XYZ file of N, CA and C in Angstrom:
324
model
N 31.814 0.331 2.915
C 31.500 -1.046 2.554
C 31.146 -1.845 3.793
N 31.750 -1.520 4.954
C 31.511 -2.304 6.154
C 30.060 -2.202 6.613
N 29.394 -1.077 6.360
C 27.998 -0.953 6.746
C 27.103 -1.839 5.887
N 27.567 -2.191 4.697
C 26.765 -3.018 3.797
C 27.278 -4.455 3.729
N 28.292 -4.769 4.537
C 28.889 -6.097 4.422
C 27.958 -7.206 4.897
N 27.049 -6.886 5.778
C 26.111 -7.886 6.283
C 24.674 -7.485 5.965
N 24.471 -6.880 4.812
C 23.149 -6.365 4.463
C 22.116 -7.472 4.341
N 22.478 -8.612 3.788
C 21.530 -9.711 3.624
C 21.120 -10.254 4.982
N 22.088 -10.433 5.861
C 21.791 -10.916 7.208
C 20.916 -9.920 7.964
N 21.237 -8.640 7.847
C 20.469 -7.599 8.525
C 19.024 -7.583 8.012
N 18.845 -7.615 6.695
C 17.495 -7.587 6.131
C 16.695 -8.815 6.568
N 17.331 -9.981 6.494
C 16.632 -11.217 6.839
C 16.235 -11.233 8.312
N 17.132 -10.789 9.180
C 16.800 -10.787 10.600
C 15.700 -9.778 10.920
N 15.730 -8.622 10.293
C 14.663 -7.643 10.512
C 13.333 -8.135 9.959
N 13.380 -8.793 8.814
C 12.164 -9.351 8.214
C 11.563 -10.414 9.117
N 12.400 -11.289 9.663
C 11.923 -12.319 10.587
C 11.381 -11.696 11.866
N 12.017 -10.630 12.332
C 11.548 -9.950 13.548
C 10.164 -9.344 13.348
N 9.944 -8.741 12.195
C 8.625 -8.171 11.909
C 7.582 -9.275 11.851
N 7.912 -10.396 11.210
C 6.978 -11.521 11.152
C 6.662 -12.044 12.552
N 7.701 -12.226 13.377
C 7.481 -12.742 14.730
C 6.686 -11.766 15.589
N 6.905 -10.471 15.405
C 6.124 -9.474 16.140
C 4.644 -9.558 15.742
N 4.390 -9.694 14.449
C 3.004 -9.839 13.985
C 2.388 -11.125 14.530
N 3.158 -12.199 14.520
C 2.661 -13.473 15.041
C 2.350 -13.347 16.529
N 3.199 -12.660 17.288
C 2.949 -12.448 18.708
C 1.666 -11.656 18.932
N 1.489 -10.597 18.164
C 0.284 -9.774 18.300
C -0.960 -10.607 17.995
N -0.934 -11.370 16.902
C -2.115 -12.160 16.543
C -2.347 -13.310 17.517
N -1.273 -13.855 18.076
C -1.430 -14.907 19.085
C -2.077 -14.332 20.343
N -1.655 -13.139 20.741
C -2.281 -12.494 21.899
C -3.746 -12.160 21.618
N -4.014 -11.690 20.414
C -5.409 -11.410 20.055
C -6.246 -12.696 20.075
N -5.649 -13.789 19.658
C -6.344 -15.072 19.709
C -6.528 -15.555 21.133
N -5.516 -15.334 21.955
C -5.591 -15.769 23.354
C -6.718 -15.052 24.097
N -6.881 -13.771 23.824
C -7.917 -12.999 24.503
C -9.264 -13.073 23.786
N -9.366 -13.881 22.752
C -10.648 -14.120 22.098
C -11.065 -13.082 21.082
N -10.183 -12.172 20.761
C -10.521 -11.155 19.759
C -10.528 -11.778 18.366
N -9.588 -12.700 18.137
C -9.564 -13.471 16.896
C -9.911 -14.913 17.271
N -10.931 -15.499 16.634
C -11.291 -16.879 16.993
C -10.223 -17.874 16.530
N -9.659 -18.617 17.497
C -8.615 -19.592 17.205
C -9.046 -20.928 17.815
N -9.086 -21.978 16.957
C -9.482 -23.297 17.443
C -8.437 -24.312 17.019
N -7.679 -24.855 17.969
C -6.741 -25.936 17.709
C -5.594 -25.576 16.781
N -5.054 -26.632 16.163
C -3.897 -26.487 15.273
C -4.263 -25.682 14.027
N -5.472 -25.855 13.545
C -5.905 -25.102 12.359
C -5.914 -23.608 12.647
N -6.315 -23.253 13.849
C -6.319 -21.841 14.242
C -4.916 -21.271 14.299
N -3.959 -22.080 14.771
C -2.577 -21.606 14.824
C -2.027 -21.414 13.410
N -2.350 -22.346 12.507
C -1.919 -22.195 11.111
C -2.511 -20.918 10.533
N -3.766 -20.647 10.864
C -4.419 -19.407 10.417
C -3.654 -18.192 10.937
N -3.233 -18.231 12.213
C -2.487 -17.099 12.782
C -1.141 -16.909 12.085
N -0.466 -18.012 11.760
C 0.819 -17.917 11.059
C 0.615 -17.310 9.675
N -0.413 -17.768 8.973
C -0.690 -17.213 7.641
C -1.076 -15.745 7.725
N -1.865 -15.392 8.722
C -2.270 -14.001 8.907
C -1.053 -13.132 9.224
N -0.158 -13.638 10.063
C 1.062 -12.886 10.394
C 1.918 -12.690 9.146
N 2.028 -13.723 8.314
C 2.788 -13.589 7.070
C 2.161 -12.588 6.127
N 0.836 -12.631 6.042
C 0.111 -11.718 5.154
C 0.246 -10.267 5.604
N 0.212 -10.031 6.887
C 0.302 -8.657 7.401
C 1.750 -8.171 7.423
N 2.694 -9.065 7.738
C 4.092 -8.619 7.851
C 4.722 -8.310 6.495
N 4.225 -8.918 5.427
C 4.826 -8.681 4.103
C 4.749 -7.215 3.674
N 3.565 -6.581 3.673
C 3.547 -5.169 3.267
C 4.252 -4.249 4.267
N 4.213 -4.623 5.550
C 4.937 -3.814 6.541
C 6.430 -3.846 6.225
N 6.956 -5.027 5.973
C 8.374 -5.161 5.646
C 8.718 -4.440 4.354
N 7.821 -4.517 3.380
C 8.069 -3.868 2.088
C 8.264 -2.360 2.287
N 7.457 -1.762 3.130
C 7.537 -0.316 3.353
C 8.674 0.036 4.302
N 8.763 -0.663 5.421
C 9.700 -0.294 6.478
C 11.145 -0.640 6.123
N 11.354 -1.736 5.411
C 12.712 -2.213 5.154
C 13.217 -1.902 3.746
N 12.699 -0.871 3.113
C 13.124 -0.569 1.742
C 14.614 -0.221 1.666
N 15.125 0.525 2.635
C 16.547 0.885 2.640
C 17.413 -0.365 2.778
N 17.054 -1.249 3.710
C 17.821 -2.476 3.920
C 17.738 -3.390 2.701
N 16.580 -3.423 2.051
C 16.422 -4.245 0.847
C 17.304 -3.717 -0.278
N 17.387 -2.395 -0.416
C 18.250 -1.801 -1.435
C 19.724 -2.098 -1.156
N 20.128 -2.019 0.119
C 21.509 -2.342 0.480
C 21.814 -3.807 0.189
N 20.861 -4.685 0.492
C 21.049 -6.111 0.220
C 21.182 -6.342 -1.280
N 20.362 -5.658 -2.051
C 20.419 -5.798 -3.500
C 21.773 -5.339 -4.041
N 22.269 -4.224 -3.539
C 23.590 -3.733 -3.965
C 24.680 -4.737 -3.611
N 24.582 -5.336 -2.436
C 25.568 -6.317 -2.010
C 25.547 -7.528 -2.936
N 24.358 -8.018 -3.249
C 24.234 -9.194 -4.116
C 24.734 -8.877 -5.519
N 24.362 -7.730 -6.057
C 24.812 -7.342 -7.393
C 26.330 -7.224 -7.434
N 26.915 -6.655 -6.389
C 28.376 -6.539 -6.330
C 29.059 -7.893 -6.333
N 28.520 -8.826 -5.556
C 29.122 -10.155 -5.497
C 28.962 -10.892 -6.818
N 27.808 -10.751 -7.457
C 27.592 -11.405 -8.745
C 28.513 -10.808 -9.796
N 28.685 -9.492 -9.788
C 29.587 -8.844 -10.746
C 31.023 -9.319 -10.556
N 31.447 -9.436 -9.304
C 32.797 -9.926 -9.022
C 32.957 -11.354 -9.515
N 31.963 -12.178 -9.268
C 32.012 -13.567 -9.702
C 32.056 -13.665 -11.228
N 31.266 -12.832 -11.900
C 31.282 -12.817 -13.374
C 32.651 -12.407 -13.902
N 33.236 -11.373 -13.291
C 34.546 -10.900 -13.740
C 35.603 -11.981 -13.546
N 35.572 -12.662 -12.401
C 36.537 -13.740 -12.163
C 36.353 -14.869 -13.166
N 35.107 -15.217 -13.438
C 34.825 -16.294 -14.387
C 35.317 -15.922 -15.781
N 35.042 -14.693 -16.211
C 35.514 -14.243 -17.529
C 37.035 -14.277 -17.603
N 37.692 -13.839 -16.538
C 39.154 -13.839 -16.525
C 39.687 -15.262 -16.572
N 39.066 -16.170 -15.817
C 39.516 -17.565 -15.812
C 39.329 -18.196 -17.192
N 38.222 -17.910 -17.855
C 37.982 -18.435 -19.204
C 39.004 -17.862 -20.182
N 39.280 -16.559 -20.063
C 40.273 -15.941 -20.948
C 41.652 -16.550 -20.726
N 42.001 -16.804 -19.467
C 43.299 -17.433 -19.178
C 43.360 -18.840 -19.759
N 42.281 -19.598 -19.616
C 42.256 -20.956 -20.166
C 42.341 -20.931 -21.690
N 41.640 -19.987 -22.315
C 41.711 -19.860 -23.773
C 43.120 -19.493 -24.225
N 43.782 -18.627 -23.471
C 45.150 -18.242 -23.818
C 46.086 -19.443 -23.698
N 45.890 -20.256 -22.663
C 46.709 -21.460 -22.508
C 46.479 -22.431 -23.668
N 45.224 -22.612 -24.042
C 44.911 -23.514 -25.160
C 45.494 -22.988 -26.466
N 45.389 -21.664 -26.680
C 45.956 -21.070 -27.895
C 47.468 -21.259 -27.937
N 48.109 -21.073 -26.796
C 49.560 -21.251 -26.745
C 49.930 -22.703 -27.023
N 49.164 -23.645 -26.472
C 49.424 -25.061 -26.719
C 49.193 -25.409 -28.198
N 48.149 -24.841 -28.797
C 47.892 -25.071 -30.215
C 49.018 -24.516 -31.073
N 49.461 -23.305 -30.767
C 50.552 -22.685 -31.516
C 51.832 -23.535 -31.404
N 52.086 -24.028 -30.186
C 53.277 -24.864 -29.974
C 53.179 -26.167 -30.749
N 51.970 -26.751 -30.784
C 51.766 -27.995 -31.532
C 51.924 -27.752 -33.031
N 51.408 -26.639 -33.534
C 51.537 -26.319 -34.953
C 52.998 -26.060 -35.314
N 53.712 -25.377 -34.460
C 55.129 -25.085 -34.719
C 55.933 -26.382 -34.722
N 55.586 -27.308 -33.867
C 56.289 -28.584 -33.807
C 56.026 -29.421 -35.047
N 54.794 -29.362 -35.570
C 54.425 -30.123 -36.756
C 55.113 -29.545 -38.001
N 55.228 -28.237 -38.089
C 55.830 -27.573 -39.251
C 57.339 -27.788 -39.319
N 57.947 -28.113 -38.234
C 59.414 -28.278 -38.233
C 59.794 -29.619 -38.647
């Protein structure tokens, strides 16, 4: 479990690293004139291009980390659902006991 305890953080940091690496590569390509970059609009273009290229790279390269993150999230949601169901059942039992006590008091 300890290897998967920080799966979301690990996936997110690796995903951001891939994006930043792509942005660095495209910025260098723009700096050397391989990709035409003009002003702020050119930088926005580089950011969009880095996002467009890093998405499929991340999809392929980070599949294991994405699966671990998914398992972690599903586990936490399942635990939360179980706790919620138990809390509702406990509250219903308390209400039933109070109703039974009220009915017994009225009948006497």
